[in-house]
Tab-separated table of N, CA and C in Angstrom:
chain	number	residue	atom	x	y	z
A	1	MET	N	-4.679	11.186	-12.813
A	1	MET	CA	-3.816	10.951	-13.944
A	1	MET	C	-3.091	9.624	-13.737
A	2	VAL	N	-3.011	8.821	-14.785
A	2	VAL	CA	-2.259	7.571	-14.731
A	2	VAL	C	-0.774	7.925	-14.777
A	3	ARG	N	-0.038	7.414	-13.791
A	3	ARG	CA	1.397	7.680	-13.725
A	3	ARG	C	2.189	6.439	-14.096
A	4	ASP	N	3.398	6.666	-14.576
A	4	ASP	CA	4.316	5.555	-14.849
A	4	ASP	C	4.752	4.936	-13.536
A	5	LEU	N	4.977	3.626	-13.571
A	5	LEU	CA	5.462	2.922	-12.384
A	5	LEU	C	6.969	3.101	-12.256
A	6	VAL	N	7.427	3.277	-11.026
A	6	VAL	CA	8.846	3.442	-10.724
A	6	VAL	C	9.467	2.073	-10.510
A	7	HIS	N	10.650	1.856	-11.112
A	7	HIS	CA	11.380	0.606	-10.950
A	7	HIS	C	12.752	0.814	-10.309
A	8	ASP	N	13.098	2.045	-9.980
A	8	ASP	CA	14.397	2.387	-9.390
A	8	ASP	C	14.427	1.955	-7.921
A	9	VAL	N	15.176	0.886	-7.618
A	9	VAL	CA	15.189	0.360	-6.250
A	9	VAL	C	15.803	1.336	-5.252
A	10	THR	N	16.692	2.206	-5.698
A	10	THR	CA	17.258	3.212	-4.796
A	10	THR	C	16.156	4.166	-4.323
A	11	PHE	N	15.302	4.585	-5.239
A	11	PHE	CA	14.182	5.456	-4.870
A	11	PHE	C	13.182	4.691	-3.995
A	12	LEU	N	12.834	3.471	-4.405
A	12	LEU	CA	11.834	2.688	-3.679
A	12	LEU	C	12.290	2.322	-2.276
A	13	ALA	N	13.589	2.267	-2.032
A	13	ALA	CA	14.123	1.900	-0.719
A	13	ALA	C	14.139	3.073	0.267
A	14	GLN	N	13.731	4.257	-0.169
A	14	GLN	CA	13.680	5.418	0.721
A	14	GLN	C	12.352	5.443	1.470
A	15	LYS	N	12.401	5.872	2.730
A	15	LYS	CA	11.181	5.980	3.521
A	15	LYS	C	10.340	7.151	3.033
A	16	SER	N	9.040	6.947	3.056
A	16	SER	CA	8.111	7.994	2.650
A	16	SER	C	7.778	8.908	3.826
A	17	GLU	N	7.273	10.092	3.500
A	17	GLU	CA	6.886	11.084	4.506
A	17	GLU	C	5.393	10.992	4.771
A	18	GLU	N	4.973	11.508	5.929
A	18	GLU	CA	3.548	11.569	6.253
A	18	GLU	C	2.834	12.391	5.180
A	19	ALA	N	1.652	11.962	4.818
A	19	ALA	CA	0.845	12.675	3.827
A	19	ALA	C	-0.048	13.701	4.537
A	20	THR	N	-0.420	14.735	3.795
A	20	THR	CA	-1.322	15.777	4.303
A	20	THR	C	-2.446	15.997	3.291
A	21	LYS	N	-3.365	16.864	3.637
A	21	LYS	CA	-4.466	17.167	2.724
A	21	LYS	C	-3.970	17.807	1.425
A	22	ASP	N	-2.754	18.307	1.419
A	22	ASP	CA	-2.170	18.865	0.197
A	22	ASP	C	-1.843	17.775	-0.827
A	23	ASP	N	-1.958	16.506	-0.417
A	23	ASP	CA	-1.607	15.380	-1.292
A	23	ASP	C	-2.818	14.738	-1.963
A	24	MET	N	-3.923	15.448	-2.042
A	24	MET	CA	-5.144	14.892	-2.645
A	24	MET	C	-4.927	14.468	-4.098
A	25	GLU	N	-4.093	15.178	-4.821
A	25	GLU	CA	-3.818	14.825	-6.217
A	25	GLU	C	-3.148	13.447	-6.305
A	26	VAL	N	-2.294	13.142	-5.333
A	26	VAL	CA	-1.629	11.836	-5.305
A	26	VAL	C	-2.665	10.727	-5.126
A	27	ILE	N	-3.663	10.974	-4.287
A	27	ILE	CA	-4.724	9.994	-4.063
A	27	ILE	C	-5.437	9.695	-5.373
A	28	GLN	N	-5.782	10.720	-6.120
A	28	GLN	CA	-6.460	10.512	-7.403
A	28	GLN	C	-5.554	9.786	-8.390
A	29	ASP	N	-4.269	10.147	-8.401
A	29	ASP	CA	-3.327	9.481	-9.302
A	29	ASP	C	-3.187	7.991	-8.960
A	30	LEU	N	-3.191	7.651	-7.662
A	30	LEU	CA	-3.145	6.241	-7.266
A	30	LEU	C	-4.387	5.499	-7.758
A	31	LYS	N	-5.547	6.121	-7.618
A	31	LYS	CA	-6.790	5.498	-8.108
A	31	LYS	C	-6.713	5.257	-9.611
A	32	ASP	N	-6.310	6.277	-10.348
A	32	ASP	CA	-6.238	6.163	-11.804
A	32	ASP	C	-5.214	5.117	-12.241
A	33	THR	N	-4.069	5.094	-11.568
A	33	THR	CA	-3.009	4.167	-11.941
A	33	THR	C	-3.401	2.730	-11.605
A	34	LEU	N	-4.035	2.503	-10.452
A	34	LEU	CA	-4.497	1.153	-10.133
A	34	LEU	C	-5.550	0.704	-11.139
A	35	ASP	N	-6.476	1.583	-11.480
A	35	ASP	CA	-7.492	1.235	-12.484
A	35	ASP	C	-6.846	0.821	-13.807
A	36	ALA	N	-5.766	1.490	-14.182
A	36	ALA	CA	-5.085	1.187	-15.440
A	36	ALA	C	-4.350	-0.162	-15.390
A	37	HIS	N	-4.053	-0.640	-14.188
A	37	HIS	CA	-3.300	-1.890	-14.028
A	37	HIS	C	-4.108	-2.956	-13.296
A	38	ILE	N	-5.416	-2.812	-13.244
A	38	ILE	CA	-6.256	-3.688	-12.427
A	38	ILE	C	-6.163	-5.160	-12.813
A	39	GLU	N	-5.802	-5.457	-14.041
A	39	GLU	CA	-5.673	-6.863	-14.466
A	39	GLU	C	-4.484	-7.565	-13.815
A	40	GLU	N	-3.468	-6.792	-13.421
A	40	GLU	CA	-2.254	-7.398	-12.876
A	40	GLU	C	-1.845	-6.856	-11.519
A	41	CYS	N	-2.685	-6.058	-10.891
A	41	CYS	CA	-2.278	-5.359	-9.673
A	41	CYS	C	-3.427	-5.296	-8.669
A	42	VAL	N	-3.100	-5.502	-7.386
A	42	VAL	CA	-4.117	-5.434	-6.332
A	42	VAL	C	-3.834	-4.329	-5.317
A	43	GLY	N	-2.738	-3.613	-5.494
A	43	GLY	CA	-2.433	-2.520	-4.580
A	43	GLY	C	-1.247	-1.719	-5.069
A	44	LEU	N	-1.192	-0.481	-4.608
A	44	LEU	CA	-0.083	0.413	-4.936
A	44	LEU	C	0.238	1.289	-3.733
A	45	ALA	N	1.492	1.681	-3.649
A	45	ALA	CA	1.926	2.701	-2.698
A	45	ALA	C	2.360	3.918	-3.508
A	46	ALA	N	2.269	5.094	-2.903
A	46	ALA	CA	2.576	6.329	-3.629
A	46	ALA	C	3.992	6.342	-4.195
A	47	ASN	N	4.946	5.732	-3.504
A	47	ASN	CA	6.307	5.766	-4.056
A	47	ASN	C	6.433	4.953	-5.342
A	48	MET	N	5.497	4.038	-5.563
A	48	MET	CA	5.512	3.263	-6.809
A	48	MET	C	5.139	4.122	-8.015
A	49	ILE	N	4.553	5.296	-7.758
A	49	ILE	CA	4.257	6.242	-8.841
A	49	ILE	C	5.103	7.508	-8.706
A	50	GLY	N	6.192	7.404	-7.917
A	50	GLY	CA	7.163	8.494	-7.849
A	50	GLY	C	6.933	9.534	-6.777
A	51	VAL	N	6.074	9.258	-5.802
A	51	VAL	CA	5.771	10.234	-4.752
A	51	VAL	C	6.073	9.605	-3.393
A	52	LYS	N	7.000	10.198	-2.640
A	52	LYS	CA	7.386	9.638	-1.345
A	52	LYS	C	6.441	10.119	-0.232
A	53	LYS	N	5.208	9.648	-0.306
A	53	LYS	CA	4.201	9.952	0.712
A	53	LYS	C	3.585	8.649	1.183
A	54	LYS	N	3.159	8.607	2.436
A	54	LYS	CA	2.565	7.394	3.013
A	54	LYS	C	1.089	7.311	2.639
A	55	ILE	N	0.866	6.914	1.404
A	55	ILE	CA	-0.489	6.716	0.894
A	55	ILE	C	-0.483	5.406	0.117
A	56	ILE	N	-1.470	4.554	0.403
A	56	ILE	CA	-1.592	3.305	-0.338
A	56	ILE	C	-3.030	3.151	-0.826
A	57	ILE	N	-3.194	2.315	-1.834
A	57	ILE	CA	-4.522	1.934	-2.311
A	57	ILE	C	-4.530	0.409	-2.397
A	58	VAL	N	-5.632	-0.181	-1.920
A	58	VAL	CA	-5.741	-1.632	-1.849
A	58	VAL	C	-7.051	-2.067	-2.491
A	59	ASN	N	-6.957	-3.020	-3.419
A	59	ASN	CA	-8.169	-3.591	-4.005
A	59	ASN	C	-8.662	-4.675	-3.058
A	60	MET	N	-9.818	-4.441	-2.450
A	60	MET	CA	-10.376	-5.377	-1.470
A	60	MET	C	-11.389	-6.324	-2.098
A	61	GLY	N	-11.426	-6.349	-3.427
A	61	GLY	CA	-12.365	-7.231	-4.119
A	61	GLY	C	-13.650	-6.517	-4.471
A	62	PHE	N	-14.228	-5.829	-3.517
A	62	PHE	CA	-15.484	-5.107	-3.730
A	62	PHE	C	-15.252	-3.620	-3.989
A	63	ALA	N	-14.068	-3.119	-3.613
A	63	ALA	CA	-13.764	-1.696	-3.784
A	63	ALA	C	-12.261	-1.472	-3.627
A	64	ASN	N	-11.784	-0.369	-4.195
A	64	ASN	CA	-10.420	0.086	-3.966
A	64	ASN	C	-10.453	1.048	-2.785
A	65	VAL	N	-9.624	0.787	-1.775
A	65	VAL	CA	-9.641	1.574	-0.554
A	65	VAL	C	-8.323	2.318	-0.396
A	66	ILE	N	-8.429	3.618	-0.163
A	66	ILE	CA	-7.268	4.473	0.099
A	66	ILE	C	-6.971	4.443	1.595
A	67	MET	N	-5.694	4.343	1.931
A	67	MET	CA	-5.246	4.447	3.317
A	67	MET	C	-4.117	5.468	3.364
A	68	VAL	N	-4.342	6.529	4.121
A	68	VAL	CA	-3.359	7.593	4.273
A	68	VAL	C	-2.665	7.412	5.625
A	69	ASN	N	-1.339	7.457	5.624
A	69	ASN	CA	-0.527	7.287	6.831
A	69	ASN	C	-0.911	6.034	7.625
A	70	PRO	N	-1.008	4.873	6.950
A	70	PRO	CA	-1.431	3.657	7.651
A	70	PRO	C	-0.365	3.150	8.617
A	71	LYS	N	-0.846	2.633	9.748
A	71	LYS	CA	0.045	2.039	10.747
A	71	LYS	C	-0.561	0.717	11.201
A	72	ILE	N	0.238	-0.331	11.171
A	72	ILE	CA	-0.204	-1.625	11.684
A	72	ILE	C	-0.028	-1.596	13.197
A	73	THR	N	-1.111	-1.877	13.911
A	73	THR	CA	-1.074	-1.819	15.371
A	73	THR	C	-1.107	-3.203	16.027
A	74	LYS	N	-1.440	-4.228	15.254
A	74	LYS	CA	-1.497	-5.581	15.788
A	74	LYS	C	-1.245	-6.565	14.658
A	75	ARG	N	-0.468	-7.607	14.971
A	75	ARG	CA	-0.138	-8.653	13.989
A	75	ARG	C	-0.362	-10.013	14.630
A	76	LEU	N	-1.061	-10.902	13.924
A	76	LEU	CA	-1.322	-12.250	14.431
A	76	LEU	C	-1.016	-13.300	13.366
A	77	LYS	N	-0.495	-14.425	13.788
A	77	LYS	CA	-0.288	-15.613	12.960
A	77	LYS	C	0.703	-15.371	11.807
A	78	PRO	N	1.998	-15.335	12.115
A	78	PRO	CA	3.000	-15.129	11.058
A	78	PRO	C	3.089	-16.310	10.091
A	79	TYR	N	3.464	-16.006	8.865
A	79	TYR	CA	3.701	-17.030	7.847
A	79	TYR	C	4.604	-16.444	6.770
A	80	GLN	N	5.173	-17.301	5.940
A	80	GLN	CA	5.979	-16.863	4.799
A	80	GLN	C	5.068	-16.786	3.579
A	81	GLY	N	4.874	-15.585	3.073
A	81	GLY	CA	4.036	-15.396	1.896
A	81	GLY	C	4.878	-15.271	0.647
A	82	GLU	N	4.262	-15.547	-0.479
A	82	GLU	CA	4.925	-15.382	-1.767
A	82	GLU	C	4.243	-14.245	-2.500
A	83	GLU	N	5.043	-13.297	-2.978
A	83	GLU	CA	4.490	-12.086	-3.579
A	83	GLU	C	5.272	-11.665	-4.807
A	84	ALA	N	4.571	-10.965	-5.680
A	84	ALA	CA	5.199	-10.291	-6.806
A	84	ALA	C	4.934	-8.792	-6.633
A	85	CYS	N	5.626	-7.989	-7.418
A	85	CYS	CA	5.472	-6.536	-7.311
A	85	CYS	C	5.691	-5.922	-8.691
A	86	LEU	N	4.791	-5.018	-9.069
A	86	LEU	CA	4.926	-4.365	-10.374
A	86	LEU	C	6.177	-3.505	-10.463
A	87	SER	N	6.643	-2.980	-9.328
A	87	SER	CA	7.824	-2.129	-9.350
A	87	SER	C	9.125	-2.904	-9.339
A	88	LEU	N	9.081	-4.142	-8.880
A	88	LEU	CA	10.300	-4.947	-8.800
A	88	LEU	C	10.273	-6.014	-9.877
A	89	LEU	N	11.243	-5.963	-10.739
A	89	LEU	CA	11.300	-6.907	-11.837
A	89	LEU	C	11.753	-8.273	-11.328
A	90	GLY	N	11.327	-9.308	-11.975
A	90	GLY	CA	11.668	-10.654	-11.555
A	90	GLY	C	10.451	-11.358	-10.993
A	91	GLY	N	10.649	-12.589	-10.638
A	91	GLY	CA	9.533	-13.413	-10.185
A	91	GLY	C	9.121	-13.151	-8.757
A	92	PRO	N	8.198	-13.956	-8.280
A	92	PRO	CA	7.726	-13.816	-6.904
A	92	PRO	C	8.857	-14.025	-5.896
A	93	ARG	N	8.707	-13.372	-4.753
A	93	ARG	CA	9.674	-13.476	-3.664
A	93	ARG	C	8.909	-13.812	-2.384
A	94	THR	N	9.606	-14.340	-1.396
A	94	THR	CA	8.949	-14.634	-0.121
A	94	THR	C	9.131	-13.459	0.839
A	95	ALA	N	8.145	-13.308	1.734
A	95	ALA	CA	8.187	-12.245	2.736
A	95	ALA	C	7.430	-12.703	3.972
A	96	LEU	N	7.902	-12.288	5.137
A	96	LEU	CA	7.194	-12.575	6.379
A	96	LEU	C	5.919	-11.739	6.413
A	97	ARG	N	4.797	-12.396	6.570
A	97	ARG	CA	3.504	-11.723	6.637
A	97	ARG	C	2.716	-12.285	7.814
A	98	PHE	N	1.597	-11.631	8.117
A	98	PHE	CA	0.723	-12.051	9.197
A	98	PHE	C	-0.683	-12.238	8.639
A	99	GLU	N	-1.342	-13.302	9.082
A	99	GLU	CA	-2.673	-13.630	8.567
A	99	GLU	C	-3.724	-12.597	8.959
A	100	GLU	N	-3.514	-11.934	10.089
A	100	GLU	CA	-4.487	-10.940	10.555
A	100	GLU	C	-3.741	-9.724	11.098
A	101	ILE	N	-4.204	-8.552	10.709
A	101	ILE	CA	-3.594	-7.305	11.189
A	101	ILE	C	-4.683	-6.299	11.543
A	102	ASP	N	-4.359	-5.427	12.481
A	102	ASP	CA	-5.180	-4.253	12.767
A	102	ASP	C	-4.424	-3.050	12.221
A	103	VAL	N	-5.154	-2.146	11.568
A	103	VAL	CA	-4.530	-0.981	10.945
A	103	VAL	C	-5.298	0.278	11.330
A	104	GLU	N	-4.560	1.318	11.689
A	104	GLU	CA	-5.118	2.652	11.880
A	104	GLU	C	-4.669	3.496	10.699
A	105	TYR	N	-5.579	4.279	10.149
A	105	TYR	CA	-5.261	5.074	8.963
A	105	TYR	C	-6.273	6.207	8.818
A	106	LEU	N	-6.006	7.083	7.891
A	106	LEU	CA	-6.958	8.112	7.492
A	106	LEU	C	-7.531	7.684	6.154
A	107	ASP	N	-8.830	7.876	5.975
A	107	ASP	CA	-9.411	7.565	4.664
A	107	ASP	C	-9.132	8.724	3.707
A	108	GLU	N	-9.669	8.640	2.513
A	108	GLU	CA	-9.352	9.670	1.512
A	108	GLU	C	-9.931	11.037	1.856
A	109	ASN	N	-10.836	11.085	2.847
A	109	ASN	CA	-11.359	12.360	3.345
A	109	ASN	C	-10.640	12.800	4.616
A	110	PHE	N	-9.564	12.100	4.945
A	110	PHE	CA	-8.728	12.359	6.115
A	110	PHE	C	-9.497	12.183	7.429
A	111	GLU	N	-10.420	11.237	7.419
A	111	GLU	CA	-11.124	10.850	8.642
A	111	GLU	C	-10.443	9.615	9.209
A	112	LYS	N	-10.292	9.584	10.546
A	112	LYS	CA	-9.628	8.464	11.209
A	112	LYS	C	-10.451	7.194	11.066
A	113	LYS	N	-9.740	6.101	10.758
A	113	LYS	CA	-10.369	4.789	10.608
A	113	LYS	C	-9.498	3.740	11.286
A	114	LYS	N	-10.133	2.647	11.676
A	114	LYS	CA	-9.432	1.470	12.181
A	114	LYS	C	-10.086	0.267	11.540
A	115	GLY	N	-9.290	-0.735	11.248
A	115	GLY	CA	-9.862	-1.931	10.672
A	115	GLY	C	-9.034	-3.157	10.978
A	116	THR	N	-9.699	-4.286	10.982
A	116	THR	CA	-9.032	-5.581	11.099
A	116	THR	C	-9.124	-6.233	9.731
A	117	PHE	N	-7.981	-6.687	9.236
A	117	PHE	CA	-7.918	-7.268	7.891
A	117	PHE	C	-7.278	-8.638	7.984
A	118	LYS	N	-7.759	-9.552	7.154
A	118	LYS	CA	-7.302	-10.934	7.214
A	118	LYS	C	-6.861	-11.433	5.849
A	119	GLN	N	-6.034	-12.452	5.903
A	119	GLN	CA	-5.597	-13.237	4.759
A	119	GLN	C	-5.057	-12.382	3.616
A	120	PHE	N	-5.608	-12.539	2.404
A	120	PHE	CA	-5.009	-11.901	1.231
A	120	PHE	C	-5.037	-10.373	1.320
A	121	VAL	N	-6.131	-9.801	1.806
A	121	VAL	CA	-6.193	-8.339	1.937
A	121	VAL	C	-5.143	-7.864	2.935
A	122	ALA	N	-4.972	-8.595	4.034
A	122	ALA	CA	-3.939	-8.243	5.015
A	122	ALA	C	-2.552	-8.300	4.373
A	123	GLN	N	-2.330	-9.293	3.534
A	123	GLN	CA	-1.037	-9.426	2.859
A	123	GLN	C	-0.779	-8.233	1.937
A	124	ILE	N	-1.790	-7.821	1.200
A	124	ILE	CA	-1.630	-6.661	0.301
A	124	ILE	C	-1.275	-5.422	1.117
A	125	ILE	N	-2.021	-5.181	2.187
A	125	ILE	CA	-1.776	-3.998	3.024
A	125	ILE	C	-0.353	-4.010	3.565
A	126	GLN	N	0.100	-5.162	4.057
A	126	GLN	CA	1.460	-5.260	4.592
A	126	GLN	C	2.499	-4.957	3.514
A	127	HIS	N	2.275	-5.470	2.314
A	127	HIS	CA	3.199	-5.226	1.199
A	127	HIS	C	3.285	-3.728	0.901
A	128	GLU	N	2.136	-3.066	0.824
A	128	GLU	CA	2.127	-1.646	0.471
A	128	GLU	C	2.685	-0.777	1.605
A	129	ILE	N	2.404	-1.138	2.856
A	129	ILE	CA	2.998	-0.391	3.974
A	129	ILE	C	4.508	-0.571	3.979
A	130	ASP	N	4.986	-1.779	3.643
A	130	ASP	CA	6.423	-1.972	3.503
A	130	ASP	C	7.001	-0.985	2.489
A	131	HIS	N	6.323	-0.795	1.361
A	131	HIS	CA	6.768	0.185	0.370
A	131	HIS	C	6.919	1.564	1.015
A	132	CYS	N	5.940	1.966	1.801
A	132	CYS	CA	5.997	3.287	2.466
A	132	CYS	C	7.229	3.408	3.373
A	133	ASN	N	7.636	2.285	3.936
A	133	ASN	CA	8.764	2.279	4.859
A	133	ASN	C	10.099	1.966	4.176
A	134	GLY	N	10.086	1.882	2.845
A	134	GLY	CA	11.318	1.631	2.117
A	134	GLY	C	11.765	0.184	2.159
A	135	VAL	N	10.858	-0.724	2.550
A	135	VAL	CA	11.183	-2.142	2.635
A	135	VAL	C	10.764	-2.819	1.337
A	136	LEU	N	11.727	-3.457	0.679
A	136	LEU	CA	11.455	-4.150	-0.577
A	136	LEU	C	11.508	-5.647	-0.353
A	137	ILE	N	10.605	-6.377	-1.007
A	137	ILE	CA	10.634	-7.831	-0.879
A	137	ILE	C	11.683	-8.405	-1.787
């Protein structure tokens, strides 16, 4: 189901909880909501659709990838990135990002995965994980 985007910064600033297999509906809602906003959006976190769970979806260009309970385990090459956010009104803001990251996560079938991500995809993942942790740009 396509959900409305949350703009309440008090809600968005709260830390999300670990997701479980009981949150499969949230995964589908993230897919549907990203599809509905694909022209202006490259990623979403569950709290952006009103659910405080650590689930993100990232458009990697070739596919939308779900990451459940993602954790960044390695960061390389810091830089100041410029980003916008559908949940935060106003123009782009700067944020400390890393050109390359390693991430451990569960896929949408709750199977353990690890990946190394670079450049723009790494930036999207960092932005969405920040959402899970209540960090706003």
